[in-house]
Every structure is written in structure tokens, then in C-alpha cells.
PDB file of C-alpha atoms (C1' of nucleotides) in Angstrom:
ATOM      1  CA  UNK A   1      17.236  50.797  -4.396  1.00 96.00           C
ATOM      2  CA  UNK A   2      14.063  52.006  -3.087  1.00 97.00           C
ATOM      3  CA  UNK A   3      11.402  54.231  -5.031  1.00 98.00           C
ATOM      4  CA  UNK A   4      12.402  57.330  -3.317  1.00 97.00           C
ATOM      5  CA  UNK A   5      16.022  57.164  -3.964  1.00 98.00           C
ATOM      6  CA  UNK A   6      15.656  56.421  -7.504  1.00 98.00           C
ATOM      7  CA  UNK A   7      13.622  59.757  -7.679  1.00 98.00           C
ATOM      8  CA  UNK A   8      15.800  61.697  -5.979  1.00 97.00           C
ATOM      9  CA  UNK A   9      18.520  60.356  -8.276  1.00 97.00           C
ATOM     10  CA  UNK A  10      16.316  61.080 -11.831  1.00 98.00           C
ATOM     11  CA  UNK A  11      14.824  64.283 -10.479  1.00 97.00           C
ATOM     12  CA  UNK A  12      11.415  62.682 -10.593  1.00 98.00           C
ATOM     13  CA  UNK A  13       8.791  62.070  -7.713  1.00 98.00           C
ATOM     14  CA  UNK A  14       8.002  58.565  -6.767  1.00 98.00           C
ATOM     15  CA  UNK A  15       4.245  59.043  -8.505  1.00 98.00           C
ATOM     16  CA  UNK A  16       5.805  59.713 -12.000  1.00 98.00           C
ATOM     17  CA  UNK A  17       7.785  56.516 -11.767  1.00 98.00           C
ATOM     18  CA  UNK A  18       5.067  54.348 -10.671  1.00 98.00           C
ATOM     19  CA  UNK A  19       3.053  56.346 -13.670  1.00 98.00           C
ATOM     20  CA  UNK A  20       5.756  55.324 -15.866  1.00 98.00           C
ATOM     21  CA  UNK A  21       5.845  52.081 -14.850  1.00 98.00           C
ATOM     22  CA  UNK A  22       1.717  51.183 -15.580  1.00 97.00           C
ATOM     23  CA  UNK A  23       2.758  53.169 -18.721  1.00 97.00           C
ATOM     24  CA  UNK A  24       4.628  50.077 -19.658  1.00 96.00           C
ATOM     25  CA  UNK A  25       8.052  51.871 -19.676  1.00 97.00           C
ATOM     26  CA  UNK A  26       9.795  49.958 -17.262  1.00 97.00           C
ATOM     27  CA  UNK A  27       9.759  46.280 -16.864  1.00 94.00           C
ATOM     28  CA  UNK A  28      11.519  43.651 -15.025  1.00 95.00           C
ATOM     29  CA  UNK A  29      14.572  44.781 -16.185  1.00 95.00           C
ATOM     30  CA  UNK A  30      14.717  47.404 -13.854  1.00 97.00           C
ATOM     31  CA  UNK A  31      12.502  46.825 -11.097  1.00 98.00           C
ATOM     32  CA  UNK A  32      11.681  43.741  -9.023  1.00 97.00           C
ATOM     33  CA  UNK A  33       8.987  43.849  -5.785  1.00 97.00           C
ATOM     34  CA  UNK A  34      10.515  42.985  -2.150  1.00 96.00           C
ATOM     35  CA  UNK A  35       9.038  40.329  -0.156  1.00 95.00           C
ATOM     36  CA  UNK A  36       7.131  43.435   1.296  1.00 97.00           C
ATOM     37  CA  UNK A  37       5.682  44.507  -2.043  1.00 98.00           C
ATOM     38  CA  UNK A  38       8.449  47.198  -2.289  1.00 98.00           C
ATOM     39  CA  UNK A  39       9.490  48.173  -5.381  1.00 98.00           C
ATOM     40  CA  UNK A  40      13.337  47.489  -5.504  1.00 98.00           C
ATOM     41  CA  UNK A  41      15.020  49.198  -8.512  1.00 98.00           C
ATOM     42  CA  UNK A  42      18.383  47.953  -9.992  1.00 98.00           C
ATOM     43  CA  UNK A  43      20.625  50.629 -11.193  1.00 97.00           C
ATOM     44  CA  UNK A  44      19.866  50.197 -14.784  1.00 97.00           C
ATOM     45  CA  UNK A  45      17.004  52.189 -13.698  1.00 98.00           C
ATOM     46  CA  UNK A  46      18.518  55.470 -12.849  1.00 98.00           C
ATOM     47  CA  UNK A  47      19.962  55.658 -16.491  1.00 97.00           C
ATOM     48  CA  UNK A  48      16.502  54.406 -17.706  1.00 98.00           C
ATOM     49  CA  UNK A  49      14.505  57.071 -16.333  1.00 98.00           C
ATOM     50  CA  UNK A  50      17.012  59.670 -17.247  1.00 98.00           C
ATOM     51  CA  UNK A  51      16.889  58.623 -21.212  1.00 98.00           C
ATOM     52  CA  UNK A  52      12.906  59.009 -20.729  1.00 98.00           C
ATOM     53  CA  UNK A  53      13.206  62.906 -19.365  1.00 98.00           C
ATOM     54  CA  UNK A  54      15.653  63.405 -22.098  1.00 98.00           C
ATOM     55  CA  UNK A  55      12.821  61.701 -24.426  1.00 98.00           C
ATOM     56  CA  UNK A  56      10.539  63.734 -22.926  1.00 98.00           C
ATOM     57  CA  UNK A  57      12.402  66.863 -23.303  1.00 98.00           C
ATOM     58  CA  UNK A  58      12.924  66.511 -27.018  1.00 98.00           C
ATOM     59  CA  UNK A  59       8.781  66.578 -27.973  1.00 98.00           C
ATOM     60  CA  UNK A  60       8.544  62.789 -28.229  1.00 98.00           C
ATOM     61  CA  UNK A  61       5.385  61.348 -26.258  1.00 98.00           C
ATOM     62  CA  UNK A  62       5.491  58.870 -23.810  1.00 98.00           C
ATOM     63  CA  UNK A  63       3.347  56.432 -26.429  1.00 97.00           C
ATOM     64  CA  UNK A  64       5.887  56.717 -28.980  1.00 97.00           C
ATOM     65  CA  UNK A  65       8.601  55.940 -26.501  1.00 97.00           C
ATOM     66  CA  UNK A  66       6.732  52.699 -25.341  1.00 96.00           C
ATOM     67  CA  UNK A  67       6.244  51.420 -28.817  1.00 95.00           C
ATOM     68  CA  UNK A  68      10.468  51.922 -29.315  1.00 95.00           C
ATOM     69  CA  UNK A  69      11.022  50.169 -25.788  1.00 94.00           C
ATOM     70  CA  UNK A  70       7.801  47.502 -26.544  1.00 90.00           C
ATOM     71  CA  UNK A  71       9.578  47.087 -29.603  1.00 87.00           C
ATOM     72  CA  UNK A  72      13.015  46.554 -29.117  1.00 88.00           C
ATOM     73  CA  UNK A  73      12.312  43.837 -25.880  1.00 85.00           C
ATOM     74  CA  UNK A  74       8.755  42.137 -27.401  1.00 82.00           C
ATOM     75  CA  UNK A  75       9.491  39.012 -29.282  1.00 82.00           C
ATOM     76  CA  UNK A  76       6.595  39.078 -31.297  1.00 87.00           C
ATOM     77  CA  UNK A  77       8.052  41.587 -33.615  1.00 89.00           C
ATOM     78  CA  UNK A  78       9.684  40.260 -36.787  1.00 92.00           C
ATOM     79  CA  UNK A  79      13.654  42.048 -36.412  1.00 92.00           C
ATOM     80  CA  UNK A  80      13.180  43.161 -39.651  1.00 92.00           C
ATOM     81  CA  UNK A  81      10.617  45.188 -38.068  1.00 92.00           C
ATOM     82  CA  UNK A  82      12.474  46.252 -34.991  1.00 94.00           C
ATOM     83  CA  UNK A  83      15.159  47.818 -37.488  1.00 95.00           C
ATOM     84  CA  UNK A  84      12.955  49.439 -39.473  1.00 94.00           C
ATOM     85  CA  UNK A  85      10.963  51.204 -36.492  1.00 95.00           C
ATOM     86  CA  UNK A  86      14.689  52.523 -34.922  1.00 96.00           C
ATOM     87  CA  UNK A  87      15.820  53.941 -38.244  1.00 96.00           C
ATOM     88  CA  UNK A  88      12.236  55.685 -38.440  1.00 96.00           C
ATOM     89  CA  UNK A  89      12.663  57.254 -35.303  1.00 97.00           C
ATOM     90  CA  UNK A  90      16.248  57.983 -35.740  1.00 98.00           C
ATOM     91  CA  UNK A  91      15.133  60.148 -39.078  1.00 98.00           C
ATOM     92  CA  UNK A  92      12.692  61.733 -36.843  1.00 98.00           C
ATOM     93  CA  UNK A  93      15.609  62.543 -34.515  1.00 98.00           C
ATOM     94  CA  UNK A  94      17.393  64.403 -37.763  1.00 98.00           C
ATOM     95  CA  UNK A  95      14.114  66.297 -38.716  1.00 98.00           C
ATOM     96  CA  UNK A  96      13.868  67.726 -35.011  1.00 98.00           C
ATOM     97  CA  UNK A  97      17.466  67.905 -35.276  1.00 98.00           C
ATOM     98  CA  UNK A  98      16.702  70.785 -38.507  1.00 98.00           C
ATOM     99  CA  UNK A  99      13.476  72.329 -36.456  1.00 98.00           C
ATOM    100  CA  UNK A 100      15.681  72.787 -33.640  1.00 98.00           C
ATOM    101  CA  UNK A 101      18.496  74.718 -35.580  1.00 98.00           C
ATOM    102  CA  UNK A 102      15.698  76.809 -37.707  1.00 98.00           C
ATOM    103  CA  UNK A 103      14.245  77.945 -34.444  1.00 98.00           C
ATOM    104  CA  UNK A 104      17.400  78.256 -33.340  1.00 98.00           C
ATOM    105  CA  UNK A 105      18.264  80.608 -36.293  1.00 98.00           C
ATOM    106  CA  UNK A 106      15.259  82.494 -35.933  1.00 97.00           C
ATOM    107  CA  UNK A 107      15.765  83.546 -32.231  1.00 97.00           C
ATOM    108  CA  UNK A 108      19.128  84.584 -33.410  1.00 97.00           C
ATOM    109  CA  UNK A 109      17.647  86.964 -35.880  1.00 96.00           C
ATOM    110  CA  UNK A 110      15.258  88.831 -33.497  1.00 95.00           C
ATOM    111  CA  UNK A 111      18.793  88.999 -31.356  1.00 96.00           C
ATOM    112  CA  UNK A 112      20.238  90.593 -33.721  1.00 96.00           C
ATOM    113  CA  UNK A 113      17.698  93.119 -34.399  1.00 93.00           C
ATOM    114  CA  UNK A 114      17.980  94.132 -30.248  1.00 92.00           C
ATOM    115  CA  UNK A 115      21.522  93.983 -30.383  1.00 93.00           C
ATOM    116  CA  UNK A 116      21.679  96.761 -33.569  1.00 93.00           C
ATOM    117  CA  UNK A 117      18.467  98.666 -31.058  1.00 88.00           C
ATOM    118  CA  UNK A 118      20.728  98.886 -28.123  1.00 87.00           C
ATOM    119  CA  UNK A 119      23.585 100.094 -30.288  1.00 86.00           C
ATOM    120  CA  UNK A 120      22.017 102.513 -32.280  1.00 88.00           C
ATOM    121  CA  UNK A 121      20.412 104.124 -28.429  1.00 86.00           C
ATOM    122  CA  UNK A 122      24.277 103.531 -27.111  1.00 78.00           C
ATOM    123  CA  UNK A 123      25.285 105.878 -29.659  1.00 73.00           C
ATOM    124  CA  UNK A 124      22.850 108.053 -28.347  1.00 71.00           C
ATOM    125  CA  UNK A 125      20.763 108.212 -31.959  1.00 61.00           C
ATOM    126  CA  UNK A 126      16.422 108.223 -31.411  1.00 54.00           C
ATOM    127  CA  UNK A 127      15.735 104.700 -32.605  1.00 51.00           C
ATOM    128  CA  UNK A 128      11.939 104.523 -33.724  1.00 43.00           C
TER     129      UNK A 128
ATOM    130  CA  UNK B   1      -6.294  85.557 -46.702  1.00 96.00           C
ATOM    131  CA  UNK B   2      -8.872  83.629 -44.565  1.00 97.00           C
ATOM    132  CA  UNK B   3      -8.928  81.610 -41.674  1.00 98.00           C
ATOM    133  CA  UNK B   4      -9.245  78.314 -43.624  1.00 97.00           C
ATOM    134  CA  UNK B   5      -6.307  78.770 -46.086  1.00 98.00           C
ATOM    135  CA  UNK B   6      -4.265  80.289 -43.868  1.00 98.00           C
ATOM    136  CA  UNK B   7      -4.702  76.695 -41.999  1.00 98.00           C
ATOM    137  CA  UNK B   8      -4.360  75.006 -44.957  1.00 97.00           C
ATOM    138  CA  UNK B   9      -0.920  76.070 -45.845  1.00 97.00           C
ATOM    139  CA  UNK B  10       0.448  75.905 -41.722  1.00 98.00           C
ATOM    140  CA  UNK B  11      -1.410  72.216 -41.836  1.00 97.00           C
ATOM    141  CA  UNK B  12      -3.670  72.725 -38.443  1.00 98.00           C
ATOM    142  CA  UNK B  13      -7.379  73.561 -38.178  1.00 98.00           C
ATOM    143  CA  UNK B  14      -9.223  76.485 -37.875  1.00 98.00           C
ATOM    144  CA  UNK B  15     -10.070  76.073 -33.992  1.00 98.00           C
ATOM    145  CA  UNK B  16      -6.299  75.487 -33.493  1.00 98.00           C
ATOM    146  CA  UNK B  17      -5.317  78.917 -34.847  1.00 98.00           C
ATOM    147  CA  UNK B  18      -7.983  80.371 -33.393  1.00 98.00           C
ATOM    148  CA  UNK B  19      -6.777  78.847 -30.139  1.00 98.00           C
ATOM    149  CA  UNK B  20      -3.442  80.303 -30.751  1.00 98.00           C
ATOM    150  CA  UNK B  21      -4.511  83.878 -30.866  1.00 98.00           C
ATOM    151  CA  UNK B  22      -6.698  83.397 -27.500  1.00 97.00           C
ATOM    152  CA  UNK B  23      -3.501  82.370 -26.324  1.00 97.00           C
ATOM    153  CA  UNK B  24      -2.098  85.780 -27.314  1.00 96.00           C
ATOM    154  CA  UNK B  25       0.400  83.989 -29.951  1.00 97.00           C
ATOM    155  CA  UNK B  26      -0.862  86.210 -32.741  1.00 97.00           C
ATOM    156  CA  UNK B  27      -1.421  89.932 -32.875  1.00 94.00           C
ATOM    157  CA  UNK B  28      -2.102  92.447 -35.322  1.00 95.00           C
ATOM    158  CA  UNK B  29       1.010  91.862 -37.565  1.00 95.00           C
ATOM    159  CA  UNK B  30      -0.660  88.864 -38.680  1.00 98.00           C
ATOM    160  CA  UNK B  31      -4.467  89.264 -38.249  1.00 98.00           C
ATOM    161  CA  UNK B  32      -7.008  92.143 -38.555  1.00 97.00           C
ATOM    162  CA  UNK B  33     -10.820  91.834 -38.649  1.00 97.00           C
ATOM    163  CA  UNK B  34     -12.706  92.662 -41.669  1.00 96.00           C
ATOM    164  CA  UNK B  35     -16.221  94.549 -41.321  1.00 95.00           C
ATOM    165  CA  UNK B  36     -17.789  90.897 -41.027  1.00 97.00           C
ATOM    166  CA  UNK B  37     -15.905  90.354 -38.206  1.00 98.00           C
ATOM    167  CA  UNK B  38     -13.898  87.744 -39.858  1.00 98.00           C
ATOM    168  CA  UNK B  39     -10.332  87.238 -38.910  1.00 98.00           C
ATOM    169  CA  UNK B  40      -8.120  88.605 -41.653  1.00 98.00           C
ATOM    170  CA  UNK B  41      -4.545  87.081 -42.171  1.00 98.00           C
ATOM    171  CA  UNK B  42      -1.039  88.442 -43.606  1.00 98.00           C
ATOM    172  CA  UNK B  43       0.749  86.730 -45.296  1.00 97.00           C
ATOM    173  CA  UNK B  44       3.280  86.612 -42.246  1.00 97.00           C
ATOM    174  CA  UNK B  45       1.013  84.971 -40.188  1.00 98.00           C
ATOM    175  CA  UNK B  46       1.834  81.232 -42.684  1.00 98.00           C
ATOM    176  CA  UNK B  47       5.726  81.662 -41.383  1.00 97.00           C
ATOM    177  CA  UNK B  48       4.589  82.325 -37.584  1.00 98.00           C
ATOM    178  CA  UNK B  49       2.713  79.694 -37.369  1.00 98.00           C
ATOM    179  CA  UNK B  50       5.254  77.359 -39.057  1.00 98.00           C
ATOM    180  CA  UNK B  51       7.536  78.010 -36.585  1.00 98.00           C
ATOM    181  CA  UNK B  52       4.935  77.780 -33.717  1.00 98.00           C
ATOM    182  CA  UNK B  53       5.039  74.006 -34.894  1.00 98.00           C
ATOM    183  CA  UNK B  54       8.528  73.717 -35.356  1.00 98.00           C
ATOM    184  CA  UNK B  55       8.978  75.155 -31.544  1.00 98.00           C
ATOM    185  CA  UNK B  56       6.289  72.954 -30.348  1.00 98.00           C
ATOM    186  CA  UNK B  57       8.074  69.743 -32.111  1.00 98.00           C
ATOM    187  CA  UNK B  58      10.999  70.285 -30.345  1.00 98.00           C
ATOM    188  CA  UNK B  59       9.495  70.367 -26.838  1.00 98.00           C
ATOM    189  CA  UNK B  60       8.766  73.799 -26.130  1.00 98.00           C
ATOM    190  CA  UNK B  61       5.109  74.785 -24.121  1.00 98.00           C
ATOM    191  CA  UNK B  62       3.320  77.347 -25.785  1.00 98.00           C
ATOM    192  CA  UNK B  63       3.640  79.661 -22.155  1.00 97.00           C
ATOM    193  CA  UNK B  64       7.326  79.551 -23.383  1.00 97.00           C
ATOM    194  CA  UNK B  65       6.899  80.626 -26.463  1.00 97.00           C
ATOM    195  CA  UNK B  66       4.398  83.546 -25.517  1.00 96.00           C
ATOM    196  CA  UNK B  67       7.023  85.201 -23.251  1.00 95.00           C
ATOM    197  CA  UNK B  68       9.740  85.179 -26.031  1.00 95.00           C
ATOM    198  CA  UNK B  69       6.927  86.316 -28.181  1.00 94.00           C
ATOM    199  CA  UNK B  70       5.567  88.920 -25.903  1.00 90.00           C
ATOM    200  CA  UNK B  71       9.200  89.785 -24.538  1.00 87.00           C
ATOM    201  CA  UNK B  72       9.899  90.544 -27.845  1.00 88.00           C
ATOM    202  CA  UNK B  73       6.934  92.551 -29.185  1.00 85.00           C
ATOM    203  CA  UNK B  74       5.741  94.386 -26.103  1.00 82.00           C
ATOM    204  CA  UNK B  75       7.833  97.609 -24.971  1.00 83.00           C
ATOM    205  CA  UNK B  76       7.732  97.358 -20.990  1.00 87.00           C
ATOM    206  CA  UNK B  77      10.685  95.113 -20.742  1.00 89.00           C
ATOM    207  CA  UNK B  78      14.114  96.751 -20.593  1.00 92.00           C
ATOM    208  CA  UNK B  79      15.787  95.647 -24.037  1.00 92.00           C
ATOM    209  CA  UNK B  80      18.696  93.879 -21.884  1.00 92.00           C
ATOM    210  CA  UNK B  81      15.847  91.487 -20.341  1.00 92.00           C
ATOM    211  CA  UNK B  82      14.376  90.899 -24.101  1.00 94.00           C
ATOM    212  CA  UNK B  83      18.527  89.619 -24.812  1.00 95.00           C
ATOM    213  CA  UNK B  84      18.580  87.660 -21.699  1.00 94.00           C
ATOM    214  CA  UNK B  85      15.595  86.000 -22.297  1.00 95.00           C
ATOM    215  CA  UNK B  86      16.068  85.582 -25.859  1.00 96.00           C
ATOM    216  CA  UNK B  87      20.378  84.524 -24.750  1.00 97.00           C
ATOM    217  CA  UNK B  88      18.842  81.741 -22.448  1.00 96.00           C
ATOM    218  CA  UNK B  89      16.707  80.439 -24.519  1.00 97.00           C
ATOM    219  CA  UNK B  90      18.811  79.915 -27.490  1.00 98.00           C
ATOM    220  CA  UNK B  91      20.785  77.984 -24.403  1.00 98.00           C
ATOM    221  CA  UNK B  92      18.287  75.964 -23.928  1.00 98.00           C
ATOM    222  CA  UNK B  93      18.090  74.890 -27.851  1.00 98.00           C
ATOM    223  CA  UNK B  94      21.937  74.286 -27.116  1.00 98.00           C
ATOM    224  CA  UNK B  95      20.819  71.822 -24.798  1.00 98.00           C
ATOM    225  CA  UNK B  96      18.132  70.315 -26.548  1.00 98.00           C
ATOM    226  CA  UNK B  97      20.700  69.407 -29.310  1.00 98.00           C
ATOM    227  CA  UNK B  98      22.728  67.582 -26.552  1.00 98.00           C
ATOM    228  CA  UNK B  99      19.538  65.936 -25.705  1.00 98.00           C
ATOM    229  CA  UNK B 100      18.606  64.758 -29.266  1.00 98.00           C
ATOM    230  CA  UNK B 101      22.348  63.468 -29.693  1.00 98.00           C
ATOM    231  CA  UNK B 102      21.843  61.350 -26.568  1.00 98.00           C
ATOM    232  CA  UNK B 103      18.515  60.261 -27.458  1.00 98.00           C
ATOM    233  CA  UNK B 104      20.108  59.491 -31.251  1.00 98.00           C
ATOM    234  CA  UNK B 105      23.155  57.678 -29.672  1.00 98.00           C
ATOM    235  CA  UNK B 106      21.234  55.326 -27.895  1.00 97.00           C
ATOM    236  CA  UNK B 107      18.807  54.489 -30.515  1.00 97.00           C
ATOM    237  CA  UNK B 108      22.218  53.376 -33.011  1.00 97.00           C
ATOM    238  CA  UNK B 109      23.091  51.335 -29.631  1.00 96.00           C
ATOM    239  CA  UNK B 110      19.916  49.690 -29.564  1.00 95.00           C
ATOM    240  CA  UNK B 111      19.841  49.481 -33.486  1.00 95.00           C
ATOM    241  CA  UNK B 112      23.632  48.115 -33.874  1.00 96.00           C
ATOM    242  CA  UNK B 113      22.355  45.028 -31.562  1.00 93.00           C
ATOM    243  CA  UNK B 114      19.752  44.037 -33.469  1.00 92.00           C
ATOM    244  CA  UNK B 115      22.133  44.150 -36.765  1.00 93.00           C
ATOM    245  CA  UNK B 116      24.168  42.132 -34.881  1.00 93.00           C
ATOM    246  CA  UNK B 117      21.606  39.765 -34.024  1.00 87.00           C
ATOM    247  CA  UNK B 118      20.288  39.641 -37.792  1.00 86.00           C
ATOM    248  CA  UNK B 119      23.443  39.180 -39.044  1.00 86.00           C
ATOM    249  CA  UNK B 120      24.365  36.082 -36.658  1.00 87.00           C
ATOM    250  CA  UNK B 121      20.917  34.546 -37.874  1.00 86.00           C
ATOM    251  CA  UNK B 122      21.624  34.514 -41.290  1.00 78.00           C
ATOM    252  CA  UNK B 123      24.890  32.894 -40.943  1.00 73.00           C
ATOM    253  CA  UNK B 124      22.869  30.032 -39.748  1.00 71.00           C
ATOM    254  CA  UNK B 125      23.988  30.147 -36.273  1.00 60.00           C
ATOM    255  CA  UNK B 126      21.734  30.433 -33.134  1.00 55.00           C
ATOM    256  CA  UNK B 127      21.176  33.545 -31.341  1.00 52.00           C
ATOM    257  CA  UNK B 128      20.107  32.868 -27.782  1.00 43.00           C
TER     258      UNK B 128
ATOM    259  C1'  DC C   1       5.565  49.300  21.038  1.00 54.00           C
ATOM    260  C1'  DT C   2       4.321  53.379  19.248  1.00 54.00           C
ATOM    261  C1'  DT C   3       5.437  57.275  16.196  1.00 54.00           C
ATOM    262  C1'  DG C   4       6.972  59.010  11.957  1.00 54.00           C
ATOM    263  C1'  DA C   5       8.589  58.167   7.602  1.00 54.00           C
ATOM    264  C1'  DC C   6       8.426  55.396   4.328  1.00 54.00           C
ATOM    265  C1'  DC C   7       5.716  52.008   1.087  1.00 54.00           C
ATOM    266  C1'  DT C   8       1.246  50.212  -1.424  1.00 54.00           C
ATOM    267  C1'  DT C   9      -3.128  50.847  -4.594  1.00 54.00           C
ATOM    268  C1'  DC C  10      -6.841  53.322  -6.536  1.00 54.00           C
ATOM    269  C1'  DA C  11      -9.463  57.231  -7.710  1.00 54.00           C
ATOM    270  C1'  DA C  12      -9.977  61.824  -8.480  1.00 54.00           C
ATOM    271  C1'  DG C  13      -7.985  66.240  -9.620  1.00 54.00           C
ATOM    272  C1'  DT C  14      -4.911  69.440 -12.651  1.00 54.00           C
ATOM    273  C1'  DA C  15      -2.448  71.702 -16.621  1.00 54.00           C
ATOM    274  C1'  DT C  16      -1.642  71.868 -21.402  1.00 54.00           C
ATOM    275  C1'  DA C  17      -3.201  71.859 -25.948  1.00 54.00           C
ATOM    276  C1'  DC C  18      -6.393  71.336 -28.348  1.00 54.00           C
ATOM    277  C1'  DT C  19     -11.297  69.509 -30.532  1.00 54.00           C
ATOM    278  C1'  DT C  20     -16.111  69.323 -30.559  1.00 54.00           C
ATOM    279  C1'  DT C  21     -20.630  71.087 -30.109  1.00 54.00           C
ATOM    280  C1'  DA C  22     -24.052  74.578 -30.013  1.00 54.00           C
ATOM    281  C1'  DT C  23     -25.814  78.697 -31.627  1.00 54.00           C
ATOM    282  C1'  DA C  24     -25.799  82.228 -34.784  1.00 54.00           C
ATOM    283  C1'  DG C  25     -24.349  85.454 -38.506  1.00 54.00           C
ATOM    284  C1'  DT C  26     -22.203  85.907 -43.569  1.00 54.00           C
ATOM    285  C1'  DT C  27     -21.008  84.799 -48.168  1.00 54.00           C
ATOM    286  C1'  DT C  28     -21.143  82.447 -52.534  1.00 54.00           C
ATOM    287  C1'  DA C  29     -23.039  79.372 -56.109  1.00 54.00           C
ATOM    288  C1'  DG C  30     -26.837  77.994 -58.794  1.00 54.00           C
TER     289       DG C  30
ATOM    290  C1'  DC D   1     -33.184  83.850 -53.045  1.00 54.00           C
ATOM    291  C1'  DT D   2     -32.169  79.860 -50.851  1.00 54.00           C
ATOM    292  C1'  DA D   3     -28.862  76.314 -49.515  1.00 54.00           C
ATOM    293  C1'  DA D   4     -24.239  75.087 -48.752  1.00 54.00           C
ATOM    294  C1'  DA D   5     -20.160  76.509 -47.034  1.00 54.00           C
ATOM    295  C1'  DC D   6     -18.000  79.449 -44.748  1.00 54.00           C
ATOM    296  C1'  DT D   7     -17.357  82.734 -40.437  1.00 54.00           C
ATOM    297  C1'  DA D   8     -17.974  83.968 -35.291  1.00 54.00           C
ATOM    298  C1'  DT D   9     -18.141  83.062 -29.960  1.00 54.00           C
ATOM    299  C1'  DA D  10     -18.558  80.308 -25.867  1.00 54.00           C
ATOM    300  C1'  DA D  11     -18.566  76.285 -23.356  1.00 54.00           C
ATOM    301  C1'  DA D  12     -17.850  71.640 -22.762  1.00 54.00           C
ATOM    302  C1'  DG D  13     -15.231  67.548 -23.908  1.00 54.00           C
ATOM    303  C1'  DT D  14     -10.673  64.876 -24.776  1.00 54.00           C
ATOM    304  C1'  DA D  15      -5.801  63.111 -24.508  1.00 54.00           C
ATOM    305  C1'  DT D  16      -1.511  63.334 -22.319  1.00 54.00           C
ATOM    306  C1'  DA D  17       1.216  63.428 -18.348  1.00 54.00           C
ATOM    307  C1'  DC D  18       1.195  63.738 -14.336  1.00 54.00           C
ATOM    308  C1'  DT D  19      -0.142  65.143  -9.021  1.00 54.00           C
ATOM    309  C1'  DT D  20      -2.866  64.769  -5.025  1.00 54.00           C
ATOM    310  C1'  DG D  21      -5.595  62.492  -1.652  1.00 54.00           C
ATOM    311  C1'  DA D  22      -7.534  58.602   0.820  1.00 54.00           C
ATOM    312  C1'  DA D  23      -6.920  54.436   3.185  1.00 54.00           C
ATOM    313  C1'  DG D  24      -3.964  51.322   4.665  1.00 54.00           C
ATOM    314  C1'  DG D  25       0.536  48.290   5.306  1.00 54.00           C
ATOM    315  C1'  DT D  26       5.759  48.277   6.743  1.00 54.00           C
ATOM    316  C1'  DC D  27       9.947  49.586   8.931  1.00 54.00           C
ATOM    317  C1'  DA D  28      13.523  51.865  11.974  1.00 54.00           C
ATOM    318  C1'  DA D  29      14.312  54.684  16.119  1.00 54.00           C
ATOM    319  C1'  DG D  30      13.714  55.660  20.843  1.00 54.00           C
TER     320       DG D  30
END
DNA sequence: CTTGACCTTCAAGTATACTTTATAGTTTAG
DNA sequence: CTAAACTATAAAGTATACTTGAAGGTCAAG
């Protein structure tokens, strides 16, 4: 699959996944070069690429998401290692998981507190 | 309380909070100048701030979080817009969660290989 | 066999979220 | 009453995550 395809497919440009790619998040794994010099992605890719938005989209950086992928393919990393660096980020996961739910609380609140405006102005009372 | 403790107790520097009110993520419910000219904080302003992290953890810009902020606050937005806005974005927390669970998910895939892997080892037997 | 739509690399430009530096005024401790 | 430790503003610098532009090679259609 060409470079252009596989963006259309992520919802990325062609750039970002060549700037991903001297980012060290893809390897040969997932992309190979045509006699031509063409990138040629396999369809691992797609998924890939969509895990990194999702990454992305969560507050994690792109250098914390290389040292998981360096990590988990590398073989210069003791396993013991490996382990220990996915259960780190997997509690990091949980904390975000409790950020997420407290902001999600908190936007509830000042909901709440328009909800009981528009009533009280329904009802045809002056609010302040 | 000054601008030092007040970054103190949120964790982040001086120039960051002062940043954040340039930014127009702090108004006078949690600062006022004294007749130095020195910023002034409320005790309100520690929370704010807490939860500017905790929304900026979780992936959220800070041009996000000024237009709940403002939508909120400042009175020339119909109050149904100011429940849209804040409706969609506790949608897009929904979403994040999804996100995160994904994210998690794969990380016990990738994790639950490399158990496997340990354990084969120390039965004595050779991993490829 | 050329035109347009791809592909390549490399370098420079942009937005976001700050930090750092410079310059200057204020406050507090000894 | 002076020196250290704050405070202020403004402007420039930095890191991250890209985008854009230049200059050129490749491919598929007519």
C-alpha cells in the first residue's frame, strides 16, 4: 500500500507518517521501500498508525510512545525490563484514567449549575 | 497568597501561571493586584489550576479549555450554547475513556507476550 | 512521449506551551 | 539601610509535532 492510501486510511497526511517514521515509530514491520524507493506499507500499518493517534489523543508524547515501541521490539533490553516499563505505563493509563473522570465530574458540576439557571428563568423567576 | 506559593502547591512555576492568565485562563475569581502591583491569589485559584493540569494530562489544548472556561464565565453566549458546549465536551471525555481502554488493552497484549516469553525461558526451553 | 499526479529528501516555517533573559521595582532579614 | 529574595513586564528562546516548500525522480493515461 502506498503512502497516500495509508493516510487516507489513518486520517493522517503522508508528511506526518514519514515524520513518524524518522521518529522511530515505525520500522520494518510495517513498511518496506519499492525497487523505486517507494514506501510500500503492509497492513499492520493502518492499525499501527491508528494506536499512535489514539496515543496521541490521550496526552502521551510521541517520545514516550517510542521508548514503549523501542522497548518492546529492541533486544538489548533485559525482559525483566520490558515488563516493568508496560506495567509503568499501564498505571499511568489508570491515573489518566482518574484525571479524566475528575474533569469529567467537574464539567458535570458547572452543567448542573446551567441546567438549575435555565430552570429557575423557565419558571419565569429573575435569576441573579 | 502569592505568586510563588500559589505555584508551589499546583507544582508549576511562576512564569507558567503567569502564562496561564495571559492566556485568559484566570480572572478575577482567582487573582487581584495588590497596590505593589503584585498578583494576588484566592485560595480557588490552587483547585483551578489543578484541574488545568489534570485537563492538560488528558490531552486537552489550552484553546479548549479557554472556551469552556470563557463559555462558562462570560454572559454573551445564550445559556443553551454554554450546555452544548459543555454536553460535547463531556462527549469527548466519553471518548477519551474509549481511547485510554484501547491504548490499555493493547499494552496487556503486548505485556501478556512477554510473560509468556519469560515464563517459557525459565522452564529451560528456548524461545526463538 | 509528455503531462499530471504521485513519490523522494531536506530545510525551513508554524502552532502550542512554555522557559529564559533582561530590566526594573518591592519587600524582608540582618 | 543594604543585600537577598521576591515581584513585575516584555521579548526572545526552546521542545514538540507537525506542515510547507523546493527540487527532483517515477508512473499511468492519452
Amino acid at each position: 500500500m502506498k503512502i497516500h492510501v495509508l493516510a487516507q486510511r489513518t486520517d493522517l497526511t503522508p508528511s506526518a507518517i514519514r515524520f513518524y517514521e524518522k521518529e522511530g515509530l515505525l520500522d520494518a514491520r510495517h513498511v518496506q521501500r519499492g525497487q523505486n524507493n517507494y514506501r510500500d506499507y503492509y497492513e499492520e500499518a493502518v492499525e499501527h498508525l491508528l494506536m499512535i493517534r489514539k496515543v496521541q489523543a490521550v496526552g502521551f508524547t510521541l517520545a514516550e510512545l517510542k521508548e514503549v515501541i523501542q522497548a518492546y521490539e529492541v533486544n538489548d533490553l533485559p525482559l525483566s525490563k520490558k515488563i516493568e516499563l508496560l506495567n509503568q505505563k499501564m498505571q499511568e493509563i489508570d491515573r489518566k484514567k482518574d484525571e479524566l473522570e475528575q474533569v469529567h465530574a467537574h464539567l458535570a458540576r458547572m452543567l448542573a449549575n446551567k441546567m438549575a439557571l435555565m430552570d429557575s428563568i423557565e419558571k419565569g423567576s429573575q435569576p441573579k
